[in-house]
Short mmCIF file of C-alpha atoms in Angstrom, two decimals:
data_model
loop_
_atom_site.label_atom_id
_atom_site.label_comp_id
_atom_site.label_asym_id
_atom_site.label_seq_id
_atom_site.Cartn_x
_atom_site.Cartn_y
_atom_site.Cartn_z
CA UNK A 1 43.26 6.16 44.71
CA UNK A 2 40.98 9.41 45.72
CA UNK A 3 38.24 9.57 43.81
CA UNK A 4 35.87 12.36 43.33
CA UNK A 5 32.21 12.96 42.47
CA UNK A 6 30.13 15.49 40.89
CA UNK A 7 27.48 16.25 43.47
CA UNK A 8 24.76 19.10 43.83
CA UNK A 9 23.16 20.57 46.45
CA UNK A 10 19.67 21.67 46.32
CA UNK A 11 17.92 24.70 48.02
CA UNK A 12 16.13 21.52 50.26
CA UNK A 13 19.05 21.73 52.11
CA UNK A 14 19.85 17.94 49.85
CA UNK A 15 22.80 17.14 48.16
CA UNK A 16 22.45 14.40 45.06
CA UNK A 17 25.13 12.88 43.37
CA UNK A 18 24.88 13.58 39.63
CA UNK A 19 28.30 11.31 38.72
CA UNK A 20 29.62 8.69 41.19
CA UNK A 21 32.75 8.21 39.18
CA UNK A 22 36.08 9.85 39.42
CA UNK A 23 35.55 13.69 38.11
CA UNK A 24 37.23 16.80 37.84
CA UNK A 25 37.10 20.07 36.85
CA UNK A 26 33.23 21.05 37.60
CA UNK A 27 31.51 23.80 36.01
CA UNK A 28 27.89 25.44 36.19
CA UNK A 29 25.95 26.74 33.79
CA UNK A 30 24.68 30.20 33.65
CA UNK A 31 21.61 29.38 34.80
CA UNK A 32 22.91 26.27 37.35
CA UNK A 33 20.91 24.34 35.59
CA UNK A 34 23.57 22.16 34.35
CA UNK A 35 27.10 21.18 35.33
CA UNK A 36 30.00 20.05 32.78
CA UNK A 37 32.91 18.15 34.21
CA UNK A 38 35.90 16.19 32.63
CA UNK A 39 36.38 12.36 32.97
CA UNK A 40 39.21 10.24 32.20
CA UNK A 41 38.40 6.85 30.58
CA UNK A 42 40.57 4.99 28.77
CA UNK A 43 43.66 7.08 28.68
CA UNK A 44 41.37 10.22 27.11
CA UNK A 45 39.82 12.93 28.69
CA UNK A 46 35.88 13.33 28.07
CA UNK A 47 33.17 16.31 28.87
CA UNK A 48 30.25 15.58 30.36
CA UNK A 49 27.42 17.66 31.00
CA UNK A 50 24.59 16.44 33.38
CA UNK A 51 21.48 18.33 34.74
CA UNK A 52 21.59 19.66 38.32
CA UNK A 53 18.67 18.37 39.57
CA UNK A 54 19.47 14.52 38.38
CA UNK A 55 16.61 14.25 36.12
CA UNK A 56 18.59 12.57 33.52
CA UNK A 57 22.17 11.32 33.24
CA UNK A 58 25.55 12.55 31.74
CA UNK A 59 25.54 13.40 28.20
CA UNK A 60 29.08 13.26 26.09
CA UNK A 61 29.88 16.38 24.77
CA UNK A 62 33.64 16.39 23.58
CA UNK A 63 37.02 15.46 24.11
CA UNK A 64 38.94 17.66 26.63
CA UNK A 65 39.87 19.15 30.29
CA UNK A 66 39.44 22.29 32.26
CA UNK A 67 35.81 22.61 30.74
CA UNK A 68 34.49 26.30 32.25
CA UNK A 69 31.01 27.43 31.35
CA UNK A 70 30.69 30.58 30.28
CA UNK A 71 27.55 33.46 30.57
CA UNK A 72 27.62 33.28 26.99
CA UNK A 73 26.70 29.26 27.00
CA UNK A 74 29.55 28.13 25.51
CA UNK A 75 32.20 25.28 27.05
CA UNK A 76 35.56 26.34 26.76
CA UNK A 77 38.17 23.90 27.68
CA UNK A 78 41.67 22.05 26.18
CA UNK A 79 42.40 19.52 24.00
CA UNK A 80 44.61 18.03 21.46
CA UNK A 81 41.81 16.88 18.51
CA UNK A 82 44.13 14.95 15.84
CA UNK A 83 47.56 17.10 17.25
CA UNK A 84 45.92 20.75 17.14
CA UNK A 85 46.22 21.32 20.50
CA UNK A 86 44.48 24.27 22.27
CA UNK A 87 41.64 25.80 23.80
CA UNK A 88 38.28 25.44 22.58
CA UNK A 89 34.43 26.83 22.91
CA UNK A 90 32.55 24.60 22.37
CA UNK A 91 28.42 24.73 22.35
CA UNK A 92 27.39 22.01 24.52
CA UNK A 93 23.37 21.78 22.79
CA UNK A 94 24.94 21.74 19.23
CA UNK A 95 28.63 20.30 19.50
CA UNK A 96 29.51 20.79 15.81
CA UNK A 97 29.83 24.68 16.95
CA UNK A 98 33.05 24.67 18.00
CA UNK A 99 36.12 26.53 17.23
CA UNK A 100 39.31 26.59 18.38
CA UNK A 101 40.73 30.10 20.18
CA UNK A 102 44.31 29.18 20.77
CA UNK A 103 47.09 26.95 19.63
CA UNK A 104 49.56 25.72 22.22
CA UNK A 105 49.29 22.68 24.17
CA UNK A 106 50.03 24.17 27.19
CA UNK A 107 47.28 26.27 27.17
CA UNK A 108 45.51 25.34 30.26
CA UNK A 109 42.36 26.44 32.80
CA UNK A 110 40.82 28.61 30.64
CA UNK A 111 38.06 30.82 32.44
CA UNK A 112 35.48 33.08 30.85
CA UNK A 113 35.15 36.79 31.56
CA UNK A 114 31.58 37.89 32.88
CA UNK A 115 30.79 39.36 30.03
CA UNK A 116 31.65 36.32 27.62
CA UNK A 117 33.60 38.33 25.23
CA UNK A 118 37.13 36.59 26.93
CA UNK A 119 38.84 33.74 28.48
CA UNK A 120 41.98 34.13 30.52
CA UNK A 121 43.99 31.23 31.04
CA UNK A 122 47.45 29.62 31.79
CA UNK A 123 50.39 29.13 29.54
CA UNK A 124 53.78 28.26 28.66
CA UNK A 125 53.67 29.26 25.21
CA UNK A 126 56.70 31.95 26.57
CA UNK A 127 58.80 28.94 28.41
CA UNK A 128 57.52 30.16 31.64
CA UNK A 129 53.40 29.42 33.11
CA UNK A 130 52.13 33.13 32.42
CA UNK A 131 48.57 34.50 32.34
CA UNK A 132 47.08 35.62 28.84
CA UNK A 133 43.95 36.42 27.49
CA UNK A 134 42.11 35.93 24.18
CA UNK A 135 39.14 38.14 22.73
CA UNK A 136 36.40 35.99 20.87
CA UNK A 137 37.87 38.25 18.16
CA UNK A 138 40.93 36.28 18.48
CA UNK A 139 42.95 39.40 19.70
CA UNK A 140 45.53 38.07 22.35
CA UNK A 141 46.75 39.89 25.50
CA UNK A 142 49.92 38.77 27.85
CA UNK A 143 49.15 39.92 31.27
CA UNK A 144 51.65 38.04 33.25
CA UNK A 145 55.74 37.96 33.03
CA UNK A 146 59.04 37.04 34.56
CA UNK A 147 59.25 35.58 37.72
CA UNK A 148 56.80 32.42 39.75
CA UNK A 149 54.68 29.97 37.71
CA UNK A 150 51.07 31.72 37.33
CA UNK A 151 48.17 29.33 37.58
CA UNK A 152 44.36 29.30 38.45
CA UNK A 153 43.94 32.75 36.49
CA UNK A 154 39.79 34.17 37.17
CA UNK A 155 38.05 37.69 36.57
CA UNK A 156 36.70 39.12 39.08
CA UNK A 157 32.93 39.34 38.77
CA UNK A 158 33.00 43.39 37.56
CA UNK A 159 36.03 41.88 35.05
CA UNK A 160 38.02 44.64 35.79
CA UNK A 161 40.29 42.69 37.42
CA UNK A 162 42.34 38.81 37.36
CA UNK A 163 43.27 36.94 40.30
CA UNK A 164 45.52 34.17 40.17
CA UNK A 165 48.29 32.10 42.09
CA UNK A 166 51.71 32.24 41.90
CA UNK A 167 54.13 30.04 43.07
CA UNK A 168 57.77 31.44 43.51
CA UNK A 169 61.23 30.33 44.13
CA UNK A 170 62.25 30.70 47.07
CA UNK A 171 66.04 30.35 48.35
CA UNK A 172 67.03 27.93 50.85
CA UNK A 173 67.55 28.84 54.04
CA UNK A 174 70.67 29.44 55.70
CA UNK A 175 71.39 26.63 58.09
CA UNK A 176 74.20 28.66 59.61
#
């Protein structure tokens, strides 16, 4: 098994380890004072967020995956919570502010706009992985169709723009 750790460098020129465990999904805070990462234990997926500089250790936040920090402060990330699957923001310094901003289970790697007013992320609420968006005024916009499974989807930092992969079918080749 690979395992991975949540580790942060320091302007020393240092790196500390802030989680020795298996982790995935690391995200900063605005202000890199803080990172949040997902765990699995026990067959469920858990948020952590742990300062940077390793003067105190991880604190649960919520259930979930693909936690991404955004400029605004909030968490958002994905989880099923009693079958209403979806993306969430969550506010990791008061968790019962939360709300949920989509409503597919495969919603997936959601990723906040600079100016926190969206997340784009991954889905297969069509039948095929496209990219889509969703306005913290719950307005939702498909940017992606036919053709490759979109993932990875991230603004650029102006937000004028979305980068993402895509993986296509390709054809076999002729072995004439």
């Amino acid at each position: 098994t690979v395992g991975s750790a949540v580790r942060a460098s320091y302007a020393s020129g240092g790196v500390g380890t802030l989680y020795s465990g298996s982790a995935s999904w690391p995200s900063l805070s605005p202000d890199a004072s803080r990172v949040a990462y997902a765990v699995s234990e026990n067959n469920t997926w858990r948020i952590y967020v742990v300062p940077t500089d390793g003067t105190s250790g991880p604190v649960f936040v919520t259930n979930g995956t693909y936690p991404s920090w955004g400029p605004n402060g909030l968490i958002a990330y994905q989880d099923c919570p009693d079958g209403q699957c979806g993306l969430y923001a969550i506010n990791p310094d008061n968790t019962a502010d939360r709300r949920r901003l989509t409503t597919s289970a495969g919603d997936l790697n959601p990723q906040w706009s600079p100016d926190g007013n969206e997340v784009v992320y991954v889905t297969n609420f069509t039948g095929a992985w496209e990219i889509f968006t969703i306005s913290m005024s719950g307005q939702f916009r498909q940017l992606t169709s036919a053709g490759g499974e979109k993932s990875g989807p991230v603004f650029s930092p102006n937000g004028a723009q979305i980068a993402f992969a895509l993986l296509e079918s390709l054809a076999p080749e002729s072995r004439e």
